[in-house]
CSV table of C-alpha atoms in Angstrom, one decimal:
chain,number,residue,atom,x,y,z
A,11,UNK,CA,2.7,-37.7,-23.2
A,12,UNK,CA,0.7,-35.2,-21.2
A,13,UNK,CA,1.1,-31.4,-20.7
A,14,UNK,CA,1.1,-29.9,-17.4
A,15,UNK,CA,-2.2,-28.3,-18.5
A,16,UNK,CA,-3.9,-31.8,-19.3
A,17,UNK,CA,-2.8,-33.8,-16.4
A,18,UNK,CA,-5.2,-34.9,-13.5
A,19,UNK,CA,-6.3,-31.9,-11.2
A,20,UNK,CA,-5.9,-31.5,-7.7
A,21,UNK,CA,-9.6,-33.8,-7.4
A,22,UNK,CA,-8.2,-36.1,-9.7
A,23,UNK,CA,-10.0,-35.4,-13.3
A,24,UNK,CA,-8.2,-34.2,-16.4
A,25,UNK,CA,-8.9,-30.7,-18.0
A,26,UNK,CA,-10.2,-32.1,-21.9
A,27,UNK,CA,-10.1,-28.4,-23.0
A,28,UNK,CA,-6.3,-28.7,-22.7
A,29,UNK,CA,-4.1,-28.3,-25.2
A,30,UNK,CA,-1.3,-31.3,-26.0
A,31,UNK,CA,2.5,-30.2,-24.9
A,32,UNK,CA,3.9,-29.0,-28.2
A,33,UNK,CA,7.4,-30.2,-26.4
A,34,UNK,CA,9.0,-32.7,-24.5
A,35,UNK,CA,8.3,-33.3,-21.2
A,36,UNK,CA,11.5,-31.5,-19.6
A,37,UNK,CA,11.0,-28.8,-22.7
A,38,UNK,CA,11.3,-24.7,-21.9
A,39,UNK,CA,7.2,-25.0,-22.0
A,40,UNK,CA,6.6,-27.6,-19.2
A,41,UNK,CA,9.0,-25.9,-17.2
A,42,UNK,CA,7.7,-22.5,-17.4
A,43,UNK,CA,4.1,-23.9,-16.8
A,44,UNK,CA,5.6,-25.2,-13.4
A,45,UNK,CA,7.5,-22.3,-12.7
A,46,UNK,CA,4.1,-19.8,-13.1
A,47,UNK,CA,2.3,-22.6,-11.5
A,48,UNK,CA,4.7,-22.3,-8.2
A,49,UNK,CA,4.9,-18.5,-8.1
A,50,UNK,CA,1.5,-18.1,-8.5
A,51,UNK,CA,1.1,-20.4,-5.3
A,52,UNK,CA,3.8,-18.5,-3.3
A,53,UNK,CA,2.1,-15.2,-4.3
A,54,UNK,CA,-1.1,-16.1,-2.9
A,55,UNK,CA,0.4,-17.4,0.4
A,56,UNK,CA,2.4,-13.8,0.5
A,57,UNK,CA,-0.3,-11.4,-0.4
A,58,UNK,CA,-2.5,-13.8,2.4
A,59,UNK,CA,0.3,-13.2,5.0
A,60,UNK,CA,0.4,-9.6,4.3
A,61,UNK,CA,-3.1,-8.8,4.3
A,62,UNK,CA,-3.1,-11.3,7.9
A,63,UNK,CA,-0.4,-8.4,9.0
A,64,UNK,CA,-1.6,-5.7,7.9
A,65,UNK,CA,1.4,-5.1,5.4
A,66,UNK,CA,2.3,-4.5,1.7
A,67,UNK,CA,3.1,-7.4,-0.2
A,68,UNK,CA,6.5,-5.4,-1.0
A,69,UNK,CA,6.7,-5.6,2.7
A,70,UNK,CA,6.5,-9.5,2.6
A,71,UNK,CA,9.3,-8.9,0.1
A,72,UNK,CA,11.8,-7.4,2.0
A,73,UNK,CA,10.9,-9.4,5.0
A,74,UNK,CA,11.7,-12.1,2.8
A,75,UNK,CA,15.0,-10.8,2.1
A,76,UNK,CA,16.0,-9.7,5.3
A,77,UNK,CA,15.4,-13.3,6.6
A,78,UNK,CA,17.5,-14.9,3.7
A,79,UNK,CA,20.6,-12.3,3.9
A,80,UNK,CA,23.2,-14.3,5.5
A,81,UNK,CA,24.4,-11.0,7.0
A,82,UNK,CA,22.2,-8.0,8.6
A,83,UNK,CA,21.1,-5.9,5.6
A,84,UNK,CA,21.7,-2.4,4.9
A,85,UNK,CA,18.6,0.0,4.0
A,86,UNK,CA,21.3,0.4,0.5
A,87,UNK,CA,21.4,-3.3,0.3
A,88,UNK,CA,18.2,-3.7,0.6
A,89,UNK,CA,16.9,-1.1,-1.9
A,90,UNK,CA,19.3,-2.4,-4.6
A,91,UNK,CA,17.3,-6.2,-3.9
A,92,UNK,CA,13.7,-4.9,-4.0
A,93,UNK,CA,14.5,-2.5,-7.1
A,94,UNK,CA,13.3,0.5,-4.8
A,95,UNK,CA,13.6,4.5,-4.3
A,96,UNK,CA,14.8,5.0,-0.9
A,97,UNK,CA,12.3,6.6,0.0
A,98,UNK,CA,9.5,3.6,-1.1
A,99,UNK,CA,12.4,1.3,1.4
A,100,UNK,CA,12.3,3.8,4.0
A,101,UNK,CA,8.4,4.3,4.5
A,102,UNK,CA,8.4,0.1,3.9
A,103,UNK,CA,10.8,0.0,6.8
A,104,UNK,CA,9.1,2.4,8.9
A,105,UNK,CA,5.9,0.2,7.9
A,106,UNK,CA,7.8,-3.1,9.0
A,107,UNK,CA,9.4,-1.6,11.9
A,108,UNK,CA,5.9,-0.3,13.8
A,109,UNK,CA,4.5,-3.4,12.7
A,110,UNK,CA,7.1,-5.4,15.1
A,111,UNK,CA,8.9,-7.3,12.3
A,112,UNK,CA,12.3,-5.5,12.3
A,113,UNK,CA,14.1,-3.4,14.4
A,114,UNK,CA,17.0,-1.0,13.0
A,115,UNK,CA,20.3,-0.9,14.8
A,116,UNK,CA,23.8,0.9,14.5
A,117,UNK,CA,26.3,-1.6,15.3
A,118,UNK,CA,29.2,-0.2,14.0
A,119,UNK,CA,32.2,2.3,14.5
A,120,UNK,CA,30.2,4.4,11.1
A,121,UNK,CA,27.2,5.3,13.3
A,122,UNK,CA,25.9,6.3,9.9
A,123,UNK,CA,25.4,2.5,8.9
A,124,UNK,CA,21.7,1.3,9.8
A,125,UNK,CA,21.6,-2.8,10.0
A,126,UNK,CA,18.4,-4.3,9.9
A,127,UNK,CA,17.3,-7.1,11.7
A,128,UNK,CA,14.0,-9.1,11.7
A,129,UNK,CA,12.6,-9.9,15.1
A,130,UNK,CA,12.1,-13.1,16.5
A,131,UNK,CA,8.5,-12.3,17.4
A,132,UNK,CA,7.6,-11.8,13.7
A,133,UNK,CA,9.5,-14.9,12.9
A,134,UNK,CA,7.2,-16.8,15.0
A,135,UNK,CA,4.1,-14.8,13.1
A,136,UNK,CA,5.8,-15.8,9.9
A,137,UNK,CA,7.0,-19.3,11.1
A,138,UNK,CA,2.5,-20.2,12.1
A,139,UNK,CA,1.2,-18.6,9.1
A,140,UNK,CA,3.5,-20.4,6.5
A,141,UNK,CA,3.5,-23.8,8.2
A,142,UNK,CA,1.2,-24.9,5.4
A,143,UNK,CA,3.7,-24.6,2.7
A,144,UNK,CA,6.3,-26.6,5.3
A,145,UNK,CA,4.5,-29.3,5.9
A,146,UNK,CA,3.8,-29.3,1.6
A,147,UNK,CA,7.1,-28.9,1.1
A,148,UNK,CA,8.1,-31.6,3.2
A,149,UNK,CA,5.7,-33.8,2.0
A,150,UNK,CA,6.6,-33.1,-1.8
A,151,UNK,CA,10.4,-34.0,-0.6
A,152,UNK,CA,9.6,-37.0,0.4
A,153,UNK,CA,8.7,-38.5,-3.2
A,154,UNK,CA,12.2,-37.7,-4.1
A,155,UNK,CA,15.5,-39.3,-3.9
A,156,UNK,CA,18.5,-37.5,-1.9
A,157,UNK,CA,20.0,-37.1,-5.6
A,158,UNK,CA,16.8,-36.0,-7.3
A,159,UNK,CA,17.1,-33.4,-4.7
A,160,UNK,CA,20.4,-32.6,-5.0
A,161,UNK,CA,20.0,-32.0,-8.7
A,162,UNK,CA,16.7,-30.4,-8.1
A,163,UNK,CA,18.4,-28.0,-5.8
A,164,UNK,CA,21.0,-27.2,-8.4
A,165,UNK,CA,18.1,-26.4,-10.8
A,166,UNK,CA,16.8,-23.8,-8.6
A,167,UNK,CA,20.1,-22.1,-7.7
A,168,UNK,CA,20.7,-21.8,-11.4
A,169,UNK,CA,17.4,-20.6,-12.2
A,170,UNK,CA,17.8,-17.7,-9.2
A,171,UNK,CA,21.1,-17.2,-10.9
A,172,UNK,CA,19.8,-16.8,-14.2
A,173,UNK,CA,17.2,-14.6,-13.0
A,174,UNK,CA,19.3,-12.5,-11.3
A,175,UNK,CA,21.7,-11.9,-14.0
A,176,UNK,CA,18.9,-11.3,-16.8
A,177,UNK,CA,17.1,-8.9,-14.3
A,178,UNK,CA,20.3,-7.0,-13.9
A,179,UNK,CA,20.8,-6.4,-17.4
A,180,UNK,CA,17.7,-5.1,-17.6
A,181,UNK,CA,18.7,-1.9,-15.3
């Protein structure tokens, strides 16, 4: 049994300074190995973007979650997600709003409710520069069955689930 930490590297030799997994291979360890592993990945491809546009990697954030609301977010909504003063959202709007990435809009009867919107221009910009991690992802899909993805799907929702709940408590 091998460890995350002792398996082959990218050029295809093993790390001997590793330490053996003191667990299984599915144990809490290997899975939080993977887990840095992957957000350590995603965090250098987001601080890359940003410093490409010019922008806060808190600004990568809430771009993030302005393209994954399934509804136009609120500048409320939105500071309740990121964890945020209002005025840190507001001068990250104002940031992301001269920067082309979002426009703000009244579109209802309250003309006191601000929706925000990310532009398609920007999610072009955003579309090129993470291509990469696309065409990885697609390419780490492929070595899996429909069902392994299904289940590995399920994982993932659970974990943001989890997370969510456990950061929440922590408020």
């Amino acid at each position: 049994m091998t460890s995350a930490d002792s398996r082959p590297t990218r050029s295809g030799a093993s790390d001997p300074a590793a330490a053996p997994d003191p667990g299984p291979a599915t144990g809490l360890q290997a899975f939080a190995v993977e887990l840095r592993r992957m957000n350590g990945e995603i965090n250098r491809m987001t601080h890359g973007f940003a410093a490409h546009q010019q922008l806060h990697p808190t600004d990568v954030t809430a771009l993030a979650a302005i393209l994954d609301a399934p509804a136009p977010l609120t500048p409320g909504a939105l500071r309740e997600h990121l964890g945020l003063t209002s005025g840190a959202v507001t001068a990250c709007l104002d940031r992301l709003e001269r920067a082309g990435h979002i426009r703000r809009a009244r579109e209802s009867a309250d003309r006191r409710v601000v929706h925000i919107h990310y532009e398609a221009s920007a999610r072009m910009a955003a579309r090129d520069y993470f291509m990469p991690l696309a065409e990885a992802t697609a390419r780490a899909r492929a070595r899996f069955s429909e069902a392994e993805l299904t289940t590995v799907l399920r994982f993932l929702a659970a974990m943001n689930e989890e997370l969510s709940e456990a950061s929440a408590a922590r408020r």
